[in-house]
Amino acid sequence: MKKKLRSIGNFVFIIALFLVLFSYAMFQGGFVSWFLFFSFQPIFLYHVGLLLYPIKGWKVTRTVSRYMAQAGSDVTITVNIKRAFPFPLYYCICEDVFSDTLGLIDNRQNKYQHFNDSEKLKVNRERKKVIFPSFKRTFSFSYNLKDVPRGEHVFYGIRIRTGDVFGFVKKDHMYSVRDQLLVYPNERPIELKEQVSSYEQGSTSSSFLHLQQTNIAAGIREYMPGDKFSWIDWKQSARTNTLMTKEFEQEKSSELLLVLDACEHGNMNYLAFEAAVELSYSLVKVFQQRATPAELITIGRKSKSFSLQSEITANESVRQHLTKIQPSGDAEFTSSFSEMLLHLKNKSSLIIITVNLDHLISDKVKKWRQQTPNISIILIKSTVEITTMLKKQIQQLELFGINVEVLTEKELVNNPVEVSL
């Protein structure tokens, strides 16, 4: 409606200007007045033609150099514009409209240098380009998105504005050109320092990541992607004409559980959550490489779980989920996970990745220690947030046999990241 009113106003203004000049020439007479009137005729005809010239029919397309990338990568965008009738245009202002999620930069581990001042990572990615098409039927422009952040980013459309030299006529149109860019979390190299955790009274010890080394074969089953080559039972495979692998008791009785706290805890530092997601994704890859039977659970408004037995599952479902996940809602981590823990049996090891460690979580973890022999907490905090009270809380948890690994910006800027489990 506003566009129609503006077009009508522009048309009325041009007609009024024409009538004023015509009246001046009629009443004044003489060479000068009629010269002004006839000199205005080409300008008048051009403005009338520009008012009637439709820009809605232009064919506008967007080309993205890659629709799937990793956080910290660069992506090139090219916008192509094609029109059927080459009406002369003095200028076109082209603007690519996309979601606010691209308003951050991710320069990989270097971003953690601004752990306490994340405002420095905010950037205005508004992309406008002034083009002078003249009589051209086709024209285009390109721009580069540097250091794209993790997430699902949407390109909504392309807005084009044009007009005359004097600003009497202005036209604009929003072209619905929708594209999607998926940016996967950055996979960090991890150096694991495995600790030996004691069971109850310290009579037995077990390592977090070597749950399968002392397994005893209990049966056979069909081969699954991710199984070790050495597990294959060649005799049974030859008899059944199907690739069979050995099944171990440890696979049935023990499994590692990786939990990502995706609840929104007050004024969260978004960099801390990004580090938690990157660390979760990197640990998933480590568990797969070691063929460790594990499961990933993310606790938030909508909790989800993924089995890491299959390499395909980890590379697709887990990666897609960790790409889109954001801190969600006011869901309470301890209550949500306690409900899930009731249905989870035979989990001998538990790793919790969180950005918050309050007294409620500490009390719950102490109770979970009775069900799960090995519990490790990876806490991501900035150095300024590590208070004396938090240190005492960590010491109390360690007295209960719960390992607490604190990662600050000092550790996160390094490659590889050292993690003790």
PDB file of N, CA, C and O in Angstrom, residues 119-164:
ATOM      1  N   GLU A 119      31.914  -8.866  22.878  1.00  0.00           N
ATOM      2  CA  GLU A 119      31.375  -7.833  21.999  1.00  0.00           C
ATOM      3  C   GLU A 119      32.315  -7.560  20.821  1.00  0.00           C
ATOM      4  O   GLU A 119      31.866  -7.106  19.768  1.00  0.00           O
ATOM      5  N   LYS A 120      33.588  -7.825  21.006  1.00  0.00           N
ATOM      6  CA  LYS A 120      34.554  -7.593  19.933  1.00  0.00           C
ATOM      7  C   LYS A 120      34.361  -8.566  18.768  1.00  0.00           C
ATOM      8  O   LYS A 120      34.915  -8.333  17.681  1.00  0.00           O
ATOM      9  N   LEU A 121      33.619  -9.631  18.998  1.00  0.00           N
ATOM     10  CA  LEU A 121      33.398 -10.620  17.945  1.00  0.00           C
ATOM     11  C   LEU A 121      32.124 -10.342  17.157  1.00  0.00           C
ATOM     12  O   LEU A 121      31.795 -11.088  16.237  1.00  0.00           O
ATOM     13  N   LYS A 122      31.408  -9.288  17.535  1.00  0.00           N
ATOM     14  CA  LYS A 122      30.209  -8.916  16.798  1.00  0.00           C
ATOM     15  C   LYS A 122      30.589  -8.022  15.627  1.00  0.00           C
ATOM     16  O   LYS A 122      31.437  -7.147  15.743  1.00  0.00           O
ATOM     17  N   VAL A 123      29.951  -8.257  14.499  1.00  0.00           N
ATOM     18  CA  VAL A 123      30.305  -7.531  13.282  1.00  0.00           C
ATOM     19  C   VAL A 123      29.030  -7.245  12.487  1.00  0.00           C
ATOM     20  O   VAL A 123      28.070  -8.024  12.524  1.00  0.00           O
ATOM     21  N   ASN A 124      29.025  -6.141  11.801  1.00  0.00           N
ATOM     22  CA  ASN A 124      27.902  -5.790  10.927  1.00  0.00           C
ATOM     23  C   ASN A 124      28.188  -6.325   9.533  1.00  0.00           C
ATOM     24  O   ASN A 124      29.017  -5.778   8.805  1.00  0.00           O
ATOM     25  N   ARG A 125      27.493  -7.383   9.173  1.00  0.00           N
ATOM     26  CA  ARG A 125      27.721  -8.020   7.877  1.00  0.00           C
ATOM     27  C   ARG A 125      26.729  -7.533   6.820  1.00  0.00           C
ATOM     28  O   ARG A 125      26.480  -8.230   5.842  1.00  0.00           O
ATOM     29  N   GLU A 126      26.131  -6.376   7.022  1.00  0.00           N
ATOM     30  CA  GLU A 126      25.197  -5.845   6.045  1.00  0.00           C
ATOM     31  C   GLU A 126      25.909  -5.663   4.712  1.00  0.00           C
ATOM     32  O   GLU A 126      26.905  -4.943   4.615  1.00  0.00           O
ATOM     33  N   ARG A 127      25.392  -6.304   3.680  1.00  0.00           N
ATOM     34  CA  ARG A 127      26.059  -6.285   2.386  1.00  0.00           C
ATOM     35  C   ARG A 127      25.234  -5.499   1.374  1.00  0.00           C
ATOM     36  O   ARG A 127      24.159  -5.921   0.961  1.00  0.00           O
ATOM     37  N   LYS A 128      25.721  -4.318   1.010  1.00  0.00           N
ATOM     38  CA  LYS A 128      25.096  -3.484  -0.011  1.00  0.00           C
ATOM     39  C   LYS A 128      26.119  -3.189  -1.101  1.00  0.00           C
ATOM     40  O   LYS A 128      27.299  -3.018  -0.821  1.00  0.00           O
ATOM     41  N   LYS A 129      25.618  -3.126  -2.311  1.00  0.00           N
ATOM     42  CA  LYS A 129      26.496  -2.850  -3.446  1.00  0.00           C
ATOM     43  C   LYS A 129      25.783  -1.896  -4.393  1.00  0.00           C
ATOM     44  O   LYS A 129      24.622  -2.121  -4.759  1.00  0.00           O
ATOM     45  N   VAL A 130      26.465  -0.817  -4.779  1.00  0.00           N
ATOM     46  CA  VAL A 130      25.914   0.130  -5.735  1.00  0.00           C
ATOM     47  C   VAL A 130      26.408  -0.258  -7.126  1.00  0.00           C
ATOM     48  O   VAL A 130      27.615  -0.355  -7.368  1.00  0.00           O
ATOM     49  N   ILE A 131      25.464  -0.487  -8.022  1.00  0.00           N
ATOM     50  CA  ILE A 131      25.779  -0.900  -9.387  1.00  0.00           C
ATOM     51  C   ILE A 131      25.199   0.135 -10.343  1.00  0.00           C
ATOM     52  O   ILE A 131      24.106   0.666 -10.124  1.00  0.00           O
ATOM     53  N   PHE A 132      25.923   0.408 -11.414  1.00  0.00           N
ATOM     54  CA  PHE A 132      25.452   1.341 -12.444  1.00  0.00           C
ATOM     55  C   PHE A 132      25.163   0.526 -13.712  1.00  0.00           C
ATOM     56  O   PHE A 132      26.033   0.370 -14.576  1.00  0.00           O
ATOM     57  N   PRO A 133      23.935   0.001 -13.831  1.00  0.00           N
ATOM     58  CA  PRO A 133      23.643  -0.943 -14.919  1.00  0.00           C
ATOM     59  C   PRO A 133      23.493  -0.303 -16.294  1.00  0.00           C
ATOM     60  O   PRO A 133      23.743  -0.958 -17.312  1.00  0.00           O
ATOM     61  N   SER A 134      23.047   0.969 -16.361  1.00  0.00           N
ATOM     62  CA  SER A 134      22.820   1.637 -17.636  1.00  0.00           C
ATOM     63  C   SER A 134      21.870   0.785 -18.498  1.00  0.00           C
ATOM     64  O   SER A 134      20.759   0.493 -18.077  1.00  0.00           O
ATOM     65  N   PHE A 135      22.318   0.328 -19.674  1.00  0.00           N
ATOM     66  CA  PHE A 135      21.454  -0.468 -20.559  1.00  0.00           C
ATOM     67  C   PHE A 135      21.709  -1.978 -20.414  1.00  0.00           C
ATOM     68  O   PHE A 135      21.184  -2.750 -21.220  1.00  0.00           O
ATOM     69  N   LYS A 136      22.495  -2.393 -19.462  1.00  0.00           N
ATOM     70  CA  LYS A 136      22.846  -3.814 -19.342  1.00  0.00           C
ATOM     71  C   LYS A 136      21.625  -4.659 -18.993  1.00  0.00           C
ATOM     72  O   LYS A 136      20.824  -4.284 -18.139  1.00  0.00           O
ATOM     73  N   ARG A 137      21.538  -5.811 -19.630  1.00  0.00           N
ATOM     74  CA  ARG A 137      20.457  -6.751 -19.302  1.00  0.00           C
ATOM     75  C   ARG A 137      20.799  -7.594 -18.082  1.00  0.00           C
ATOM     76  O   ARG A 137      19.926  -7.939 -17.297  1.00  0.00           O
ATOM     77  N   THR A 138      22.075  -7.935 -17.949  1.00  0.00           N
ATOM     78  CA  THR A 138      22.508  -8.761 -16.821  1.00  0.00           C
ATOM     79  C   THR A 138      23.650  -8.059 -16.100  1.00  0.00           C
ATOM     80  O   THR A 138      24.521  -7.464 -16.731  1.00  0.00           O
ATOM     81  N   PHE A 139      23.625  -8.148 -14.799  1.00  0.00           N
ATOM     82  CA  PHE A 139      24.716  -7.629 -13.980  1.00  0.00           C
ATOM     83  C   PHE A 139      24.728  -8.414 -12.675  1.00  0.00           C
ATOM     84  O   PHE A 139      23.746  -9.076 -12.310  1.00  0.00           O
ATOM     85  N   SER A 140      25.842  -8.369 -11.971  1.00  0.00           N
ATOM     86  CA  SER A 140      26.008  -9.180 -10.762  1.00  0.00           C
ATOM     87  C   SER A 140      26.989  -8.505  -9.814  1.00  0.00           C
ATOM     88  O   SER A 140      27.696  -7.562 -10.197  1.00  0.00           O
ATOM     89  N   PHE A 141      27.035  -9.011  -8.590  1.00  0.00           N
ATOM     90  CA  PHE A 141      28.033  -8.565  -7.618  1.00  0.00           C
ATOM     91  C   PHE A 141      28.331  -9.714  -6.669  1.00  0.00           C
ATOM     92  O   PHE A 141      27.498 -10.608  -6.468  1.00  0.00           O
ATOM     93  N   SER A 142      29.502  -9.707  -6.088  1.00  0.00           N
ATOM     94  CA  SER A 142      29.941 -10.764  -5.170  1.00  0.00           C
ATOM     95  C   SER A 142      30.485 -10.141  -3.896  1.00  0.00           C
ATOM     96  O   SER A 142      30.963  -9.006  -3.898  1.00  0.00           O
ATOM     97  N   TYR A 143      30.406 -10.912  -2.822  1.00  0.00           N
ATOM     98  CA  TYR A 143      31.022 -10.502  -1.562  1.00  0.00           C
ATOM     99  C   TYR A 143      31.432 -11.746  -0.800  1.00  0.00           C
ATOM    100  O   TYR A 143      30.972 -12.863  -1.099  1.00  0.00           O
ATOM    101  N   ASN A 144      32.282 -11.552   0.181  1.00  0.00           N
ATOM    102  CA  ASN A 144      32.856 -12.677   0.923  1.00  0.00           C
ATOM    103  C   ASN A 144      32.471 -12.595   2.392  1.00  0.00           C
ATOM    104  O   ASN A 144      32.610 -11.547   3.024  1.00  0.00           O
ATOM    105  N   LEU A 145      31.944 -13.682   2.930  1.00  0.00           N
ATOM    106  CA  LEU A 145      31.649 -13.798   4.361  1.00  0.00           C
ATOM    107  C   LEU A 145      32.829 -14.494   5.012  1.00  0.00           C
ATOM    108  O   LEU A 145      33.070 -15.679   4.774  1.00  0.00           O
ATOM    109  N   LYS A 146      33.562 -13.766   5.837  1.00  0.00           N
ATOM    110  CA  LYS A 146      34.746 -14.321   6.479  1.00  0.00           C
ATOM    111  C   LYS A 146      34.423 -14.800   7.887  1.00  0.00           C
ATOM    112  O   LYS A 146      33.594 -14.217   8.581  1.00  0.00           O
ATOM    113  N   ASP A 147      35.083 -15.875   8.286  1.00  0.00           N
ATOM    114  CA  ASP A 147      34.978 -16.404   9.654  1.00  0.00           C
ATOM    115  C   ASP A 147      33.523 -16.617  10.063  1.00  0.00           C
ATOM    116  O   ASP A 147      33.035 -16.059  11.045  1.00  0.00           O
ATOM    117  N   VAL A 148      32.797 -17.405   9.281  1.00  0.00           N
ATOM    118  CA  VAL A 148      31.379 -17.624   9.571  1.00  0.00           C
ATOM    119  C   VAL A 148      31.230 -18.434  10.866  1.00  0.00           C
ATOM    120  O   VAL A 148      32.009 -19.350  11.134  1.00  0.00           O
ATOM    121  N   PRO A 149      30.235 -18.100  11.691  1.00  0.00           N
ATOM    122  CA  PRO A 149      30.060 -18.806  12.958  1.00  0.00           C
ATOM    123  C   PRO A 149      29.246 -20.079  12.786  1.00  0.00           C
ATOM    124  O   PRO A 149      28.558 -20.272  11.771  1.00  0.00           O
ATOM    125  N   ARG A 150      29.315 -20.937  13.802  1.00  0.00           N
ATOM    126  CA  ARG A 150      28.535 -22.181  13.809  1.00  0.00           C
ATOM    127  C   ARG A 150      27.049 -21.865  13.805  1.00  0.00           C
ATOM    128  O   ARG A 150      26.600 -20.890  14.408  1.00  0.00           O
ATOM    129  N   GLY A 151      26.278 -22.699  13.116  1.00  0.00           N
ATOM    130  CA  GLY A 151      24.835 -22.537  13.172  1.00  0.00           C
ATOM    131  C   GLY A 151      24.165 -22.749  11.824  1.00  0.00           C
ATOM    132  O   GLY A 151      24.796 -23.077  10.818  1.00  0.00           O
ATOM    133  N   GLU A 152      22.863 -22.545  11.847  1.00  0.00           N
ATOM    134  CA  GLU A 152      22.036 -22.640  10.640  1.00  0.00           C
ATOM    135  C   GLU A 152      21.656 -21.223  10.226  1.00  0.00           C
ATOM    136  O   GLU A 152      20.865 -20.561  10.885  1.00  0.00           O
ATOM    137  N   HIS A 153      22.240 -20.760   9.142  1.00  0.00           N
ATOM    138  CA  HIS A 153      22.058 -19.383   8.711  1.00  0.00           C
ATOM    139  C   HIS A 153      21.161 -19.341   7.482  1.00  0.00           C
ATOM    140  O   HIS A 153      21.337 -20.125   6.548  1.00  0.00           O
ATOM    141  N   VAL A 154      20.220 -18.407   7.486  1.00  0.00           N
ATOM    142  CA  VAL A 154      19.225 -18.322   6.420  1.00  0.00           C
ATOM    143  C   VAL A 154      19.399 -17.011   5.656  1.00  0.00           C
ATOM    144  O   VAL A 154      19.500 -15.937   6.256  1.00  0.00           O
ATOM    145  N   PHE A 155      19.416 -17.103   4.333  1.00  0.00           N
ATOM    146  CA  PHE A 155      19.379 -15.942   3.450  1.00  0.00           C
ATOM    147  C   PHE A 155      17.934 -15.787   2.978  1.00  0.00           C
ATOM    148  O   PHE A 155      17.401 -16.665   2.297  1.00  0.00           O
ATOM    149  N   TYR A 156      17.329 -14.678   3.332  1.00  0.00           N
ATOM    150  CA  TYR A 156      15.892 -14.512   3.076  1.00  0.00           C
ATOM    151  C   TYR A 156      15.591 -13.972   1.691  1.00  0.00           C
ATOM    152  O   TYR A 156      14.681 -14.450   1.016  1.00  0.00           O
ATOM    153  N   GLY A 157      16.310 -12.963   1.266  1.00  0.00           N
ATOM    154  CA  GLY A 157      15.994 -12.360  -0.021  1.00  0.00           C
ATOM    155  C   GLY A 157      16.995 -11.297  -0.401  1.00  0.00           C
ATOM    156  O   GLY A 157      17.979 -11.033   0.304  1.00  0.00           O
ATOM    157  N   ILE A 158      16.716 -10.654  -1.540  1.00  0.00           N
ATOM    158  CA  ILE A 158      17.585  -9.604  -2.070  1.00  0.00           C
ATOM    159  C   ILE A 158      16.725  -8.373  -2.343  1.00  0.00           C
ATOM    160  O   ILE A 158      15.742  -8.438  -3.087  1.00  0.00           O
ATOM    161  N   ARG A 159      17.100  -7.265  -1.739  1.00  0.00           N
ATOM    162  CA  ARG A 159      16.366  -6.003  -1.920  1.00  0.00           C
ATOM    163  C   ARG A 159      17.118  -5.122  -2.908  1.00  0.00           C
ATOM    164  O   ARG A 159      18.324  -4.914  -2.785  1.00  0.00           O
ATOM    165  N   ILE A 160      16.380  -4.607  -3.901  1.00  0.00           N
ATOM    166  CA  ILE A 160      16.964  -3.754  -4.928  1.00  0.00           C
ATOM    167  C   ILE A 160      16.232  -2.416  -4.926  1.00  0.00           C
ATOM    168  O   ILE A 160      15.000  -2.368  -4.966  1.00  0.00           O
ATOM    169  N   ARG A 161      17.013  -1.336  -4.868  1.00  0.00           N
ATOM    170  CA  ARG A 161      16.466   0.018  -4.941  1.00  0.00           C
ATOM    171  C   ARG A 161      17.062   0.730  -6.156  1.00  0.00           C
ATOM    172  O   ARG A 161      18.258   0.592  -6.437  1.00  0.00           O
ATOM    173  N   THR A 162      16.230   1.484  -6.840  1.00  0.00           N
ATOM    174  CA  THR A 162      16.686   2.260  -7.986  1.00  0.00           C
ATOM    175  C   THR A 162      15.898   3.560  -8.057  1.00  0.00           C
ATOM    176  O   THR A 162      14.927   3.762  -7.328  1.00  0.00           O
ATOM    177  N   GLY A 163      16.295   4.445  -8.943  1.00  0.00           N
ATOM    178  CA  GLY A 163      15.611   5.728  -9.078  1.00  0.00           C
ATOM    179  C   GLY A 163      16.298   6.596 -10.109  1.00  0.00           C
ATOM    180  O   GLY A 163      17.214   6.162 -10.819  1.00  0.00           O
ATOM    181  N   ASP A 164      15.879   7.848 -10.185  1.00  0.00           N
ATOM    182  CA  ASP A 164      16.452   8.780 -11.140  1.00  0.00           C
ATOM    183  C   ASP A 164      17.587   9.569 -10.495  1.00  0.00           C
ATOM    184  O   ASP A 164      17.839   9.457  -9.292  1.00  0.00           O
TER     185      ASP A 164
END
